[in-house]
Amino acid sequence: MKSYNEMTKKELENELENLRKITKEYKDMDLHLNIQRGIPCQAQLDLSMKMMDVLSSTSDLSCEDGIDCRTYGVLTGIPECKKLLGEIIEVPPENIIIYGNSSLNVMFDSISRSYTHGILGSTPWCKLDKVKWLCPVPGYDRHFAITEYFGIEMINVPLKEDGPDMDIVEKLVSSDPSIKGIWCVPKYSNPDGITYSNEVVKRFARLKPAASDFRIYWDNAYSVHHLYEDKQDFLLEILDECKKAGNPDLVYKFTSTSKISFPGSGIAAIATSLNNIQDIKEQFKIQTIGHDKVNQLRHVRYFKDLNGIKEQMRKHADILRPKFELVEKILEDNLKDLNIAHWTKPHGGYFISLYLEENSAKEVIARCNKLGVSFTPAGSTYPYHKDPHDNNIRIAPSYPPMKDLETAINVLVNSIKVVAIKHRLNIQ
Amino acid sequence: MKSYNEMTKKELENELENLRKITKEYKDMDLHLNIQRGIPCQAQLDLSMKMMDVLSSTSDLSCEDGIDCRTYGVLTGIPECKKLLGEIIEVPPENIIIYGNSSLNVMFDSISRSYTHGILGSTPWCKLDKVKWLCPVPGYDRHFAITEYFGIEMINVPLKEDGPDMDIVEKLVSSDPSIKGIWCVPKYSNPDGITYSNEVVKRFARLKPAASDFRIYWDNAYSVHHLYEDKQDFLLEILDECKKAGNPDLVYKFTSTSKISFPGSGIAAIATSLNNIQDIKEQFKIQTIGHDKVNQLRHVRYFKDLNGIKEQMRKHADILRPKFELVEKILEDNLKDLNIAHWTKPHGGYFISLYLEENSAKEVIARCNKLGVSFTPAGSTYPYHKDPHDNNIRIAPSYPPMKDLETAINVLVNSIKVVAIKHRLNIQ
């Protein structure tokens, strides 16, 4: 097929007419499809149902050091759970604090604590005139929502194929003491699905921030979330790199079991240097008497160790892979030759990131919405919902059944084509 | 037996010699008893073990409106859990937000949010020169620790038999706009075990605070925690009283199942006006994608309704009552005639509050510690750990087995007597 740029006006008009017929068919289907968020589907949830059986009324609910998990106490988490999450996030148990069911909450809490009490004796951010934050883009909307909530000024940094543009990061971080942090999803990033290269991780570890209370927010949400057995990205462990670089306190790592067991009822954790752990505990001991240890125990008794986690993740991949491949095939079959879009082909994570021609994403999403298919709102992958090129769409293939996913992506493809031609024909 | 004030010097010296023999016997027992905290004992934890069986791999984990509890979402809690906790805390479900496993965490969070973002549009407290807080004393040390952590100046208010001294509360709250809150444990208070009278609740509801962002922190931790079937305190529902008084937004109520099911793995909630709920949700939706709904479902499926809760609380009472009665009997038998102490006889809750002669509590606790029996540190029931009279000791009878409790209270009684006599004989 010819690319749209090679077509004559007449050819484009014919193509548009064909597309409109298809649009009409979708309209008549009265669709109600929602593929907005990266939510595990029911078959994925079912993978963890046996976890509901590992604790019963006859179980010993003591953890390995003999403490009764039913009662108060054990502030930072039970030892075997620290060990398990430590294996997932590649740090020793002593560098971990276990929280409740959501790593997002841990990140919110970390920023809130820095805002009210500072970090390791620094001035609380609420006492500063200005706090800024680096946001590799496109990125995760819920990250940006937290920094926006605290009135932190967000600065876009381009995300390249091997991670954020480190020339820009280094320059800004080393020169501006009001920059206090950066959001990173270093593996199978949301939404681009890229993994930071060894060089990028090392440059992060060697940063020389102007602010002593600058921290890298390393949200390793997809550390074990591979799609393929034979194509897996590798991410260098950053805490260790920071230590080697003489920057031991530079990073907060975050992890959770949200997309391993149950999204709403998992275990989240922060991993960081012992200095930072001590600093966080000063708040933690006031804030809580400890998080849900029975659920910690339930996860450990079910998964046992990293092998148990890996086995589970293979089952997740078997469900997710066909969905990613379906999306990629439809995009490929319909858009490859037209030269109006490109997209990522990630080895893991939850998203495919689609790039259209400039000033198209909002219009395309709006058309899809009108046809009953709702995607993540355009702009969501940028701070303040402002996509400067208005060209990025995040596709979340995980939740819908294959049939619905196929329909949704076909509607998307139809909308992309219509918008591309309308722009060429100057039709509003 | 004569009171110590009626004894001659010689009689006191003889008595002291006898007491020292007993002290020696305790010392030789090499005791290691800890009755510091109001922790449910193992038999109480065992009461909820069947809760571990209500959800299994074959259960339908959907809540009553059909939503799958395993996944993300349902920000403020599943409907049936709001209903259950609403029954406990006597408010409609729509006035409730369900949190994680700890009401302490909800209170911390509420103060932290007010500190960073204000309340219903008010100036965030971090931007104010001074924030003050009223603390009915004696009170709960973990409350005071939160306000201290945020640098909030705590002002003692005497707690009388029917609640805080409302003349003082009204005067301070109506005149000083820097006073932003008051800690209240309105039923079976910690540690005095008193319940606020109808008149006190009504005066609270009619407060006219100088600060629009003043809130009553109504920690109804022991709302259903009666010790007796025939002697139960009644507490007027304050949200309703506030509404009647034209002060609908004045109160944050807190509750949890910590001392109903498992202390470490329960459900906590805040209940307040719809205005306040909306205000809190502005933070909540950024902070989390929702708390653990599977655990919410587990609690509802196990307890079913308020009757289920009440039945459970009767079983708790059957375990706790003999412990309270044992402590009261030992205190009565040993101290009643001596005129050197008095103590509370609560109808519920977790504590007996013991008042000694002035400047005695620290010394008595130190003696007990030396004998291997650790009580809540003296001063803990006051802000900044400063008991102005140094005379209050919080006794937590729940955790130790009867035998250990008996020994611990006998050691306490021995120490109280020794200190009282030493003071009279001017012995260091």
PDB file of C-alpha atoms in Angstrom, chain A residues 61-155:
ATOM      1  CA  LEU A  61       0.420 -17.440  61.922  1.00  0.00           C
ATOM      2  CA  SER A  62       3.867 -16.843  63.353  1.00  0.00           C
ATOM      3  CA  CYS A  63       6.644 -15.590  61.154  1.00  0.00           C
ATOM      4  CA  GLU A  64      10.064 -17.206  61.045  1.00  0.00           C
ATOM      5  CA  ASP A  65      11.406 -15.331  64.048  1.00  0.00           C
ATOM      6  CA  GLY A  66       8.469 -16.562  66.104  1.00  0.00           C
ATOM      7  CA  ILE A  67       6.447 -13.350  66.236  1.00  0.00           C
ATOM      8  CA  ASP A  68       2.674 -13.674  65.985  1.00  0.00           C
ATOM      9  CA  CYS A  69       1.653 -11.926  62.749  1.00  0.00           C
ATOM     10  CA  ARG A  70      -1.883 -11.320  64.005  1.00  0.00           C
ATOM     11  CA  THR A  71      -0.952  -8.705  66.557  1.00  0.00           C
ATOM     12  CA  TYR A  72       0.669  -5.255  66.621  1.00  0.00           C
ATOM     13  CA  GLY A  73       4.316  -4.593  65.995  1.00  0.00           C
ATOM     14  CA  VAL A  74       7.192  -5.570  63.684  1.00  0.00           C
ATOM     15  CA  LEU A  75       7.361  -2.065  62.308  1.00  0.00           C
ATOM     16  CA  THR A  76       9.235  -2.603  59.052  1.00  0.00           C
ATOM     17  CA  GLY A  77       7.825  -5.975  57.987  1.00  0.00           C
ATOM     18  CA  ILE A  78       8.357  -9.654  58.776  1.00  0.00           C
ATOM     19  CA  PRO A  79      11.806 -11.025  57.905  1.00  0.00           C
ATOM     20  CA  GLU A  80      10.695 -13.550  55.294  1.00  0.00           C
ATOM     21  CA  CYS A  81       8.650 -10.920  53.444  1.00  0.00           C
ATOM     22  CA  LYS A  82      11.599  -8.519  53.396  1.00  0.00           C
ATOM     23  CA  LYS A  83      13.637 -11.374  51.985  1.00  0.00           C
ATOM     24  CA  LEU A  84      11.098 -12.166  49.263  1.00  0.00           C
ATOM     25  CA  LEU A  85      10.596  -8.554  48.190  1.00  0.00           C
ATOM     26  CA  GLY A  86      14.346  -8.083  48.507  1.00  0.00           C
ATOM     27  CA  GLU A  87      14.847 -10.833  45.944  1.00  0.00           C
ATOM     28  CA  ILE A  88      12.367  -9.188  43.595  1.00  0.00           C
ATOM     29  CA  ILE A  89      14.020  -5.801  43.958  1.00  0.00           C
ATOM     30  CA  GLU A  90      17.571  -7.175  44.293  1.00  0.00           C
ATOM     31  CA  VAL A  91      18.553  -5.737  47.673  1.00  0.00           C
ATOM     32  CA  PRO A  92      19.271  -7.292  51.097  1.00  0.00           C
ATOM     33  CA  PRO A  93      16.338  -7.482  53.561  1.00  0.00           C
ATOM     34  CA  GLU A  94      17.843  -4.867  55.885  1.00  0.00           C
ATOM     35  CA  ASN A  95      17.485  -2.259  53.160  1.00  0.00           C
ATOM     36  CA  ILE A  96      13.723  -2.718  52.950  1.00  0.00           C
ATOM     37  CA  ILE A  97      10.624  -1.369  54.661  1.00  0.00           C
ATOM     38  CA  ILE A  98       7.367  -3.164  53.896  1.00  0.00           C
ATOM     39  CA  TYR A  99       4.253  -1.008  53.535  1.00  0.00           C
ATOM     40  CA  GLY A 100       0.608  -1.686  52.720  1.00  0.00           C
ATOM     41  CA  ASN A 101      -1.019  -2.648  49.451  1.00  0.00           C
ATOM     42  CA  SER A 102       0.211   0.096  47.128  1.00  0.00           C
ATOM     43  CA  SER A 103       3.627   1.338  46.039  1.00  0.00           C
ATOM     44  CA  LEU A 104       1.940   4.511  44.795  1.00  0.00           C
ATOM     45  CA  ASN A 105       1.034   5.199  48.409  1.00  0.00           C
ATOM     46  CA  VAL A 106       4.677   4.667  49.425  1.00  0.00           C
ATOM     47  CA  MET A 107       5.823   7.204  46.844  1.00  0.00           C
ATOM     48  CA  PHE A 108       3.152   9.692  47.947  1.00  0.00           C
ATOM     49  CA  ASP A 109       4.239   9.135  51.521  1.00  0.00           C
ATOM     50  CA  SER A 110       7.911   9.677  50.672  1.00  0.00           C
ATOM     51  CA  ILE A 111       7.204  12.996  49.003  1.00  0.00           C
ATOM     52  CA  SER A 112       4.824  14.028  51.768  1.00  0.00           C
ATOM     53  CA  ARG A 113       7.469  13.229  54.404  1.00  0.00           C
ATOM     54  CA  SER A 114      10.122  15.210  52.516  1.00  0.00           C
ATOM     55  CA  TYR A 115       7.630  18.059  52.186  1.00  0.00           C
ATOM     56  CA  THR A 116       6.847  18.173  55.920  1.00  0.00           C
ATOM     57  CA  HIS A 117      10.149  17.051  57.457  1.00  0.00           C
ATOM     58  CA  GLY A 118      12.912  17.132  54.848  1.00  0.00           C
ATOM     59  CA  ILE A 119      15.420  14.360  54.257  1.00  0.00           C
ATOM     60  CA  LEU A 120      18.238  13.491  56.655  1.00  0.00           C
ATOM     61  CA  GLY A 121      18.052  16.893  58.323  1.00  0.00           C
ATOM     62  CA  SER A 122      17.466  19.041  55.215  1.00  0.00           C
ATOM     63  CA  THR A 123      14.953  21.886  55.168  1.00  0.00           C
ATOM     64  CA  PRO A 124      11.383  20.579  54.756  1.00  0.00           C
ATOM     65  CA  TRP A 125      10.261  21.313  51.213  1.00  0.00           C
ATOM     66  CA  CYS A 126       7.201  23.183  52.497  1.00  0.00           C
ATOM     67  CA  LYS A 127       9.595  25.837  53.804  1.00  0.00           C
ATOM     68  CA  LEU A 128      11.190  26.380  50.400  1.00  0.00           C
ATOM     69  CA  ASP A 129      10.007  28.903  47.828  1.00  0.00           C
ATOM     70  CA  LYS A 130      10.332  26.448  44.979  1.00  0.00           C
ATOM     71  CA  VAL A 131      10.656  22.707  44.514  1.00  0.00           C
ATOM     72  CA  LYS A 132      11.188  21.216  41.065  1.00  0.00           C
ATOM     73  CA  TRP A 133      11.143  17.691  39.713  1.00  0.00           C
ATOM     74  CA  LEU A 134      12.392  16.011  36.561  1.00  0.00           C
ATOM     75  CA  CYS A 135       9.894  13.982  34.601  1.00  0.00           C
ATOM     76  CA  PRO A 136      11.160  11.745  31.804  1.00  0.00           C
ATOM     77  CA  VAL A 137       8.417  11.848  29.163  1.00  0.00           C
ATOM     78  CA  PRO A 138       6.292  10.140  28.231  1.00  0.00           C
ATOM     79  CA  GLY A 139       5.744   8.752  31.725  1.00  0.00           C
ATOM     80  CA  TYR A 140       3.238   7.575  34.312  1.00  0.00           C
ATOM     81  CA  ASP A 141       0.283   9.877  34.973  1.00  0.00           C
ATOM     82  CA  ARG A 142      -0.112   8.877  38.628  1.00  0.00           C
ATOM     83  CA  HIS A 143       3.502   9.869  39.310  1.00  0.00           C
ATOM     84  CA  PHE A 144       2.913  13.274  37.819  1.00  0.00           C
ATOM     85  CA  ALA A 145      -0.322  13.645  39.798  1.00  0.00           C
ATOM     86  CA  ILE A 146       1.586  13.290  43.083  1.00  0.00           C
ATOM     87  CA  THR A 147       4.189  15.943  42.302  1.00  0.00           C
ATOM     88  CA  GLU A 148       1.461  18.222  40.945  1.00  0.00           C
ATOM     89  CA  TYR A 149      -0.570  17.743  44.151  1.00  0.00           C
ATOM     90  CA  PHE A 150       2.379  19.035  46.189  1.00  0.00           C
ATOM     91  CA  GLY A 151       2.785  22.064  43.934  1.00  0.00           C
ATOM     92  CA  ILE A 152       6.133  20.798  42.663  1.00  0.00           C
ATOM     93  CA  GLU A 153       7.143  22.261  39.308  1.00  0.00           C
ATOM     94  CA  MET A 154       7.637  19.466  36.794  1.00  0.00           C
ATOM     95  CA  ILE A 155      10.237  19.698  34.053  1.00  0.00           C
TER      96      ILE A 155
END
